[in-house]
Amino acid sequence: MRILVVEDDSALAAELSRTLRSENLAVDLAVDGEEGLHLATTEHYDAMVLDLGLAKMDGIALLRDCREKELTLPVLILTARDSWADKVTGFRAGADDYMTKPFLPQELTMRLRALVRRANGHAATRLACGRLTYDAQLGHFELDGLALRLTAFEWRVLSALMLRKGVVVERRELLERVYEYDADSDSNSLDVIIGRLRRKIGAEMIETVRGRGYRLGPA
Ligand code: CA
C-alpha cells in the first residue's frame, strides 16, 4: 500500500510519514500543489492525503484537476478548514473523506485502510485466502489462525495481492505499490520479497504468471 501525502507543513508531514510508515505503508511526500499533482498523475498510489492550503496550487484545484483527468484513487482531505461550506467544496471537488486538524493519527490510518479496502471492492473487513486471513482494518495477517510476522516490504506485497486475491497483479503494479519514489530496492527486490513470502505462507500460495505478475490463491 502506497500513500501520497500532500502537505506543506514540514513538521506535520514528517509526523504523518512516520505514522503511516510505522503501519508498513509506503509514503511519498509532496510539499506543494504542483508537486502533488505531478506525483498523483505520474505515479500509482492507493490513496492520497491532501492538505488544502498549499503553495503553487490549492488543494481543491489539485483535486479537481485529478478528477478531470479521471484519476480514481481515494482522496482524504486533511485540513484546518472545518466549516460546513469547506467540506461541501471538498466533497464536490471529488474527495472521498474529510478530516480536520487536529486529528488522531490512528484515525487517519483507519480511514485510509477503509478507503483502500472499498476501492478494491471489499465490503467485509476480513478477507480469507486458503490458510491465510487478513484483517483489512487492522492490517494484520494470520496463517492458520496465528499472527504472521512480516517486514514492511513483505506486508506491502502480500496486502496488495490479498486485496486482489485470485487475480493476476502485474509486476509493474506491484512495484509501484511497494516502493517509495526514491527507494533503493536492491536488498528488497520484488523477487526476493516473493521468495521470503513463499517460505512464510507456503510456496503454493503465490503463483507466478510468466510475463505478467503474481496471483495469490491456494493452488
Ligand atoms: Ca497547509
PDB file of C-alpha atoms and ligand atoms in Angstrom:
ATOM      1  CA  MET A   1       0.000   0.000   0.000  1.00  0.00           C
ATOM      2  CA  ARG A   2       1.467   3.335  -1.050  1.00  0.00           C
ATOM      3  CA  ILE A   3       0.138   6.709   0.026  1.00  0.00           C
ATOM      4  CA  LEU A   4       0.759  10.164  -1.416  1.00  0.00           C
ATOM      5  CA  VAL A   5       0.834  12.862   1.278  1.00  0.00           C
ATOM      6  CA  VAL A   6       0.494  16.425   0.013  1.00  0.00           C
ATOM      7  CA  GLU A   7       1.320  18.678   2.962  1.00  0.00           C
ATOM      8  CA  ASP A   8       3.348  21.883   3.172  1.00  0.00           C
ATOM      9  CA  ASP A   9       3.786  21.933   6.954  1.00  0.00           C
ATOM     10  CA  SER A  10       7.090  20.092   7.228  1.00  0.00           C
ATOM     11  CA  ALA A  11       6.675  19.098  10.886  1.00  0.00           C
ATOM     12  CA  LEU A  12       3.220  17.662  10.255  1.00  0.00           C
ATOM     13  CA  ALA A  13       4.394  15.995   7.027  1.00  0.00           C
ATOM     14  CA  ALA A  14       7.213  14.294   8.937  1.00  0.00           C
ATOM     15  CA  GLU A  15       4.794  13.114  11.620  1.00  0.00           C
ATOM     16  CA  LEU A  16       2.362  11.786   9.011  1.00  0.00           C
ATOM     17  CA  SER A  17       5.115   9.903   7.199  1.00  0.00           C
ATOM     18  CA  ARG A  18       6.343   8.410  10.457  1.00  0.00           C
ATOM     19  CA  THR A  19       2.849   7.301  11.470  1.00  0.00           C
ATOM     20  CA  LEU A  20       1.999   5.725   8.127  1.00  0.00           C
ATOM     21  CA  ARG A  21       5.402   4.049   7.723  1.00  0.00           C
ATOM     22  CA  SER A  22       5.092   2.577  11.226  1.00  0.00           C
ATOM     23  CA  GLU A  23       1.968   0.847   9.859  1.00  0.00           C
ATOM     24  CA  ASN A  24       4.039  -0.564   6.964  1.00  0.00           C
ATOM     25  CA  LEU A  25       2.685   1.842   4.370  1.00  0.00           C
ATOM     26  CA  ALA A  26       4.953   3.333   1.706  1.00  0.00           C
ATOM     27  CA  VAL A  27       4.746   7.129   1.739  1.00  0.00           C
ATOM     28  CA  ASP A  28       5.679   9.753  -0.839  1.00  0.00           C
ATOM     29  CA  LEU A  29       5.605  13.360   0.222  1.00  0.00           C
ATOM     30  CA  ALA A  30       4.786  16.414  -1.894  1.00  0.00           C
ATOM     31  CA  VAL A  31       5.329  19.854  -0.355  1.00  0.00           C
ATOM     32  CA  ASP A  32       3.226  21.966  -2.721  1.00  0.00           C
ATOM     33  CA  GLY A  33       0.225  21.604  -5.011  1.00  0.00           C
ATOM     34  CA  GLU A  34       2.165  21.366  -8.253  1.00  0.00           C
ATOM     35  CA  GLU A  35       4.432  18.621  -6.967  1.00  0.00           C
ATOM     36  CA  GLY A  36       1.366  16.825  -5.593  1.00  0.00           C
ATOM     37  CA  LEU A  37      -0.393  16.939  -8.942  1.00  0.00           C
ATOM     38  CA  HIS A  38       2.724  15.790 -10.751  1.00  0.00           C
ATOM     39  CA  LEU A  39       3.186  12.763  -8.466  1.00  0.00           C
ATOM     40  CA  ALA A  40      -0.532  11.917  -8.416  1.00  0.00           C
ATOM     41  CA  THR A  41      -0.667  11.811 -12.204  1.00  0.00           C
ATOM     42  CA  THR A  42       2.645  10.064 -12.894  1.00  0.00           C
ATOM     43  CA  GLU A  43       2.944   7.525 -10.060  1.00  0.00           C
ATOM     44  CA  HIS A  44       0.434   4.984  -8.753  1.00  0.00           C
ATOM     45  CA  TYR A  45      -0.921   5.314  -5.247  1.00  0.00           C
ATOM     46  CA  ASP A  46      -3.547   3.530  -3.190  1.00  0.00           C
ATOM     47  CA  ALA A  47      -4.753   6.789  -1.680  1.00  0.00           C
ATOM     48  CA  MET A  48      -3.884  10.457  -1.241  1.00  0.00           C
ATOM     49  CA  VAL A  49      -3.883  12.563   1.927  1.00  0.00           C
ATOM     50  CA  LEU A  50      -4.430  16.128   0.799  1.00  0.00           C
ATOM     51  CA  ASP A  51      -3.953  19.397   2.651  1.00  0.00           C
ATOM     52  CA  LEU A  52      -5.929  22.324   1.225  1.00  0.00           C
ATOM     53  CA  GLY A  53      -3.803  25.399   1.933  1.00  0.00           C
ATOM     54  CA  LEU A  54      -0.801  24.730  -0.318  1.00  0.00           C
ATOM     55  CA  ALA A  55       1.737  26.830  -2.204  1.00  0.00           C
ATOM     56  CA  LYS A  56       1.641  26.993  -6.036  1.00  0.00           C
ATOM     57  CA  MET A  57      -1.714  25.214  -6.322  1.00  0.00           C
ATOM     58  CA  ASP A  58      -4.553  24.978  -3.822  1.00  0.00           C
ATOM     59  CA  GLY A  59      -5.635  21.500  -2.705  1.00  0.00           C
ATOM     60  CA  ILE A  60      -9.129  21.932  -4.178  1.00  0.00           C
ATOM     61  CA  ALA A  61      -7.694  22.883  -7.581  1.00  0.00           C
ATOM     62  CA  LEU A  62      -5.352  19.888  -7.419  1.00  0.00           C
ATOM     63  CA  LEU A  63      -8.249  17.576  -6.604  1.00  0.00           C
ATOM     64  CA  ARG A  64     -10.473  18.952  -9.372  1.00  0.00           C
ATOM     65  CA  ASP A  65      -7.634  18.515 -11.838  1.00  0.00           C
ATOM     66  CA  CYS A  66      -7.116  14.885 -10.738  1.00  0.00           C
ATOM     67  CA  ARG A  67     -10.818  14.085 -11.144  1.00  0.00           C
ATOM     68  CA  GLU A  68     -10.961  15.816 -14.548  1.00  0.00           C
ATOM     69  CA  LYS A  69      -8.118  13.508 -15.568  1.00  0.00           C
ATOM     70  CA  GLU A  70     -10.292  10.630 -14.289  1.00  0.00           C
ATOM     71  CA  LEU A  71      -7.873   9.601 -11.574  1.00  0.00           C
ATOM     72  CA  THR A  72      -9.808   7.202  -9.362  1.00  0.00           C
ATOM     73  CA  LEU A  73      -7.554   6.984  -6.319  1.00  0.00           C
ATOM     74  CA  PRO A  74      -9.300   7.662  -2.990  1.00  0.00           C
ATOM     75  CA  VAL A  75      -8.565  11.148  -1.643  1.00  0.00           C
ATOM     76  CA  LEU A  76      -8.798  12.092   2.019  1.00  0.00           C
ATOM     77  CA  ILE A  77      -8.688  15.814   2.696  1.00  0.00           C
ATOM     78  CA  LEU A  78      -6.800  16.681   5.889  1.00  0.00           C
ATOM     79  CA  THR A  79      -7.155  20.358   6.708  1.00  0.00           C
ATOM     80  CA  ALA A  80      -7.684  23.005   9.354  1.00  0.00           C
ATOM     81  CA  ARG A  81     -10.664  24.322   7.339  1.00  0.00           C
ATOM     82  CA  ASP A  82     -13.564  22.948   9.341  1.00  0.00           C
ATOM     83  CA  SER A  83     -16.627  24.862   8.149  1.00  0.00           C
ATOM     84  CA  TRP A  84     -19.551  23.092   6.513  1.00  0.00           C
ATOM     85  CA  ALA A  85     -19.012  25.166   3.336  1.00  0.00           C
ATOM     86  CA  ASP A  86     -15.400  23.957   3.123  1.00  0.00           C
ATOM     87  CA  LYS A  87     -16.488  20.335   3.482  1.00  0.00           C
ATOM     88  CA  VAL A  88     -19.113  20.736   0.747  1.00  0.00           C
ATOM     89  CA  THR A  89     -16.477  22.254  -1.536  1.00  0.00           C
ATOM     90  CA  GLY A  90     -14.098  19.390  -0.774  1.00  0.00           C
ATOM     91  CA  PHE A  91     -16.598  16.629  -1.452  1.00  0.00           C
ATOM     92  CA  ARG A  92     -17.893  18.381  -4.571  1.00  0.00           C
ATOM     93  CA  ALA A  93     -14.327  18.571  -5.888  1.00  0.00           C
ATOM     94  CA  GLY A  94     -14.121  14.770  -5.578  1.00  0.00           C
ATOM     95  CA  ALA A  95     -12.918  13.989  -2.046  1.00  0.00           C
ATOM     96  CA  ASP A  96     -13.785  10.588  -0.578  1.00  0.00           C
ATOM     97  CA  ASP A  97     -13.244  11.571   3.026  1.00  0.00           C
ATOM     98  CA  TYR A  98     -12.565  14.716   5.041  1.00  0.00           C
ATOM     99  CA  MET A  99     -10.712  15.091   8.338  1.00  0.00           C
ATOM    100  CA  THR A 100      -9.966  18.280  10.237  1.00  0.00           C
ATOM    101  CA  LYS A 101      -6.848  19.174  12.215  1.00  0.00           C
ATOM    102  CA  PRO A 102      -6.054  18.474  14.984  1.00  0.00           C
ATOM    103  CA  PHE A 103      -6.539  14.778  14.358  1.00  0.00           C
ATOM    104  CA  LEU A 104      -5.657  11.394  15.781  1.00  0.00           C
ATOM    105  CA  PRO A 105      -3.018   9.677  13.590  1.00  0.00           C
ATOM    106  CA  GLN A 106      -4.562   6.267  14.264  1.00  0.00           C
ATOM    107  CA  GLU A 107      -7.899   7.532  12.960  1.00  0.00           C
ATOM    108  CA  LEU A 108      -6.253   8.685   9.746  1.00  0.00           C
ATOM    109  CA  THR A 109      -4.730   5.227   9.248  1.00  0.00           C
ATOM    110  CA  MET A 110      -8.081   3.560   9.958  1.00  0.00           C
ATOM    111  CA  ARG A 111      -9.886   5.758   7.458  1.00  0.00           C
ATOM    112  CA  LEU A 112      -7.211   5.222   4.789  1.00  0.00           C
ATOM    113  CA  ARG A 113      -7.441   1.451   5.185  1.00  0.00           C
ATOM    114  CA  ALA A 114     -11.232   1.642   4.820  1.00  0.00           C
ATOM    115  CA  LEU A 115     -10.900   3.760   1.668  1.00  0.00           C
ATOM    116  CA  VAL A 116      -8.378   1.356   0.129  1.00  0.00           C
ATOM    117  CA  ARG A 117     -10.495  -1.682   1.081  1.00  0.00           C
ATOM    118  CA  ARG A 118     -13.602  -0.187  -0.554  1.00  0.00           C
ATOM    119  CA  ALA A 119     -11.629   0.977  -3.589  1.00  0.00           C
ATOM    120  CA  ASN A 120     -10.665  -2.683  -4.087  1.00  0.00           C
ATOM    121  CA  GLY A 121     -14.324  -3.716  -3.942  1.00  0.00           C
ATOM    122  CA  HIS A 122     -14.382  -5.308  -0.486  1.00  0.00           C
ATOM    123  CA  ALA A 123     -17.234  -4.679   1.935  1.00  0.00           C
ATOM    124  CA  ALA A 124     -16.116  -7.188   4.590  1.00  0.00           C
ATOM    125  CA  THR A 125     -13.114  -6.232   6.691  1.00  0.00           C
ATOM    126  CA  ARG A 126     -11.851  -9.796   6.991  1.00  0.00           C
ATOM    127  CA  LEU A 127     -10.503 -11.445   3.856  1.00  0.00           C
ATOM    128  CA  ALA A 128      -9.545 -15.076   3.613  1.00  0.00           C
ATOM    129  CA  CYS A 129      -7.482 -16.985   1.099  1.00  0.00           C
ATOM    130  CA  GLY A 130      -6.716 -20.607   1.909  1.00  0.00           C
ATOM    131  CA  ARG A 131      -4.932 -20.757   5.270  1.00  0.00           C
ATOM    132  CA  LEU A 132      -4.343 -17.030   5.203  1.00  0.00           C
ATOM    133  CA  THR A 133      -6.632 -14.379   6.661  1.00  0.00           C
ATOM    134  CA  TYR A 134      -6.243 -10.617   6.536  1.00  0.00           C
ATOM    135  CA  ASP A 135      -7.908  -8.027   8.716  1.00  0.00           C
ATOM    136  CA  ALA A 136      -8.139  -5.136   6.264  1.00  0.00           C
ATOM    137  CA  GLN A 137      -8.889  -2.591   9.001  1.00  0.00           C
ATOM    138  CA  LEU A 138      -6.054  -3.521  11.346  1.00  0.00           C
ATOM    139  CA  GLY A 139      -3.649  -4.612   8.621  1.00  0.00           C
ATOM    140  CA  HIS A 140      -2.948  -7.925  10.361  1.00  0.00           C
ATOM    141  CA  PHE A 141      -2.314 -11.253   8.647  1.00  0.00           C
ATOM    142  CA  GLU A 142      -2.860 -14.661  10.196  1.00  0.00           C
ATOM    143  CA  LEU A 143      -1.755 -18.038   8.927  1.00  0.00           C
ATOM    144  CA  ASP A 144      -3.768 -20.945  10.355  1.00  0.00           C
ATOM    145  CA  GLY A 145      -5.079 -18.527  12.986  1.00  0.00           C
ATOM    146  CA  LEU A 146      -1.619 -17.463  14.162  1.00  0.00           C
ATOM    147  CA  ALA A 147      -0.254 -13.949  13.709  1.00  0.00           C
ATOM    148  CA  LEU A 148       2.073 -13.746  10.726  1.00  0.00           C
ATOM    149  CA  ARG A 149       5.172 -11.610  11.201  1.00  0.00           C
ATOM    150  CA  LEU A 150       6.106  -9.655   8.105  1.00  0.00           C
ATOM    151  CA  THR A 151       8.602  -6.948   7.214  1.00  0.00           C
ATOM    152  CA  ALA A 152       7.167  -3.724   5.786  1.00  0.00           C
ATOM    153  CA  PHE A 153       8.086  -4.797   2.240  1.00  0.00           C
ATOM    154  CA  GLU A 154       6.578  -8.248   2.690  1.00  0.00           C
ATOM    155  CA  TRP A 155       3.416  -6.708   4.115  1.00  0.00           C
ATOM    156  CA  ARG A 156       3.068  -4.319   1.181  1.00  0.00           C
ATOM    157  CA  VAL A 157       3.380  -7.102  -1.379  1.00  0.00           C
ATOM    158  CA  LEU A 158       1.107  -9.511   0.467  1.00  0.00           C
ATOM    159  CA  SER A 159      -1.605  -6.930   1.178  1.00  0.00           C
ATOM    160  CA  ALA A 160      -1.599  -5.851  -2.477  1.00  0.00           C
ATOM    161  CA  LEU A 161      -2.010  -9.497  -3.544  1.00  0.00           C
ATOM    162  CA  MET A 162      -4.645 -10.161  -0.865  1.00  0.00           C
ATOM    163  CA  LEU A 163      -6.819  -7.195  -1.825  1.00  0.00           C
ATOM    164  CA  ARG A 164      -6.850  -8.647  -5.368  1.00  0.00           C
ATOM    165  CA  LYS A 165      -6.763 -12.323  -4.418  1.00  0.00           C
ATOM    166  CA  GLY A 166      -7.378 -14.771  -7.233  1.00  0.00           C
ATOM    167  CA  VAL A 167      -6.451 -12.145  -9.798  1.00  0.00           C
ATOM    168  CA  VAL A 168      -3.092 -11.626 -11.503  1.00  0.00           C
ATOM    169  CA  VAL A 169      -1.459  -8.485 -10.151  1.00  0.00           C
ATOM    170  CA  GLU A 170       1.015  -7.221 -12.690  1.00  0.00           C
ATOM    171  CA  ARG A 171       4.633  -6.977 -11.683  1.00  0.00           C
ATOM    172  CA  ARG A 172       4.800  -3.313 -12.647  1.00  0.00           C
ATOM    173  CA  GLU A 173       1.789  -2.555 -10.488  1.00  0.00           C
ATOM    174  CA  LEU A 174       3.217  -4.426  -7.510  1.00  0.00           C
ATOM    175  CA  LEU A 175       6.461  -2.482  -7.833  1.00  0.00           C
ATOM    176  CA  GLU A 176       4.538   0.775  -7.839  1.00  0.00           C
ATOM    177  CA  ARG A 177       2.556  -0.247  -4.776  1.00  0.00           C
ATOM    178  CA  VAL A 178       5.591  -1.317  -2.790  1.00  0.00           C
ATOM    179  CA  TYR A 179       8.442   1.124  -3.361  1.00  0.00           C
ATOM    180  CA  GLU A 180       8.616   4.759  -2.370  1.00  0.00           C
ATOM    181  CA  TYR A 181       9.683   7.239  -5.035  1.00  0.00           C
ATOM    182  CA  ASP A 182      13.348   7.301  -4.058  1.00  0.00           C
ATOM    183  CA  ALA A 183      13.577   3.762  -2.716  1.00  0.00           C
ATOM    184  CA  ASP A 184      16.737   1.736  -3.116  1.00  0.00           C
ATOM    185  CA  SER A 185      15.254  -1.660  -3.785  1.00  0.00           C
ATOM    186  CA  ASP A 186      18.384  -3.840  -4.105  1.00  0.00           C
ATOM    187  CA  SER A 187      18.141  -5.956  -0.968  1.00  0.00           C
ATOM    188  CA  ASN A 188      14.374  -5.908  -1.136  1.00  0.00           C
ATOM    189  CA  SER A 189      13.793  -6.585  -4.817  1.00  0.00           C
ATOM    190  CA  LEU A 190      10.391  -7.951  -5.636  1.00  0.00           C
ATOM    191  CA  ASP A 191      11.755 -11.430  -6.422  1.00  0.00           C
ATOM    192  CA  VAL A 192      13.492 -11.594  -3.049  1.00  0.00           C
ATOM    193  CA  ILE A 193      10.340 -10.484  -1.241  1.00  0.00           C
ATOM    194  CA  ILE A 194       8.181 -13.021  -3.101  1.00  0.00           C
ATOM    195  CA  GLY A 195      10.685 -15.746  -2.177  1.00  0.00           C
ATOM    196  CA  ARG A 196      10.555 -14.814   1.502  1.00  0.00           C
ATOM    197  CA  LEU A 197       6.756 -14.690   1.461  1.00  0.00           C
ATOM    198  CA  ARG A 198       6.587 -18.133  -0.137  1.00  0.00           C
ATOM    199  CA  ARG A 199       8.719 -19.538   2.659  1.00  0.00           C
ATOM    200  CA  LYS A 200       6.398 -17.960   5.231  1.00  0.00           C
ATOM    201  CA  ILE A 201       2.979 -18.814   3.807  1.00  0.00           C
ATOM    202  CA  GLY A 202       3.685 -21.781   1.533  1.00  0.00           C
ATOM    203  CA  ALA A 203       5.126 -21.729  -1.983  1.00  0.00           C
ATOM    204  CA  GLU A 204       1.841 -22.871  -3.484  1.00  0.00           C
ATOM    205  CA  MET A 205       0.050 -19.730  -2.267  1.00  0.00           C
ATOM    206  CA  ILE A 206       1.755 -17.354  -4.697  1.00  0.00           C
ATOM    207  CA  GLU A 207       1.592 -18.321  -8.332  1.00  0.00           C
ATOM    208  CA  THR A 208       3.988 -16.783 -10.831  1.00  0.00           C
ATOM    209  CA  VAL A 209       2.188 -15.939 -14.046  1.00  0.00           C
ATOM    210  CA  ARG A 210       5.029 -15.735 -16.501  1.00  0.00           C
ATOM    211  CA  GLY A 211       5.465 -12.417 -18.266  1.00  0.00           C
ATOM    212  CA  ARG A 212       2.660 -10.847 -16.265  1.00  0.00           C
ATOM    213  CA  GLY A 213       2.899 -10.984 -12.495  1.00  0.00           C
ATOM    214  CA  TYR A 214       1.702 -12.863  -9.464  1.00  0.00           C
ATOM    215  CA  ARG A 215      -1.565 -14.301  -8.195  1.00  0.00           C
ATOM    216  CA  LEU A 216      -2.467 -15.133  -4.602  1.00  0.00           C
ATOM    217  CA  GLY A 217      -4.526 -18.251  -4.117  1.00  0.00           C
ATOM    218  CA  PRO A 218      -4.225 -21.846  -2.958  1.00  0.00           C
ATOM    219  CA  ALA A 219      -3.013 -23.954  -5.886  1.00  0.00           C
TER     220      ALA A 219
HETATM  221 CA    CA B   1      -1.121  23.907   4.541  1.00  0.00          CA
END
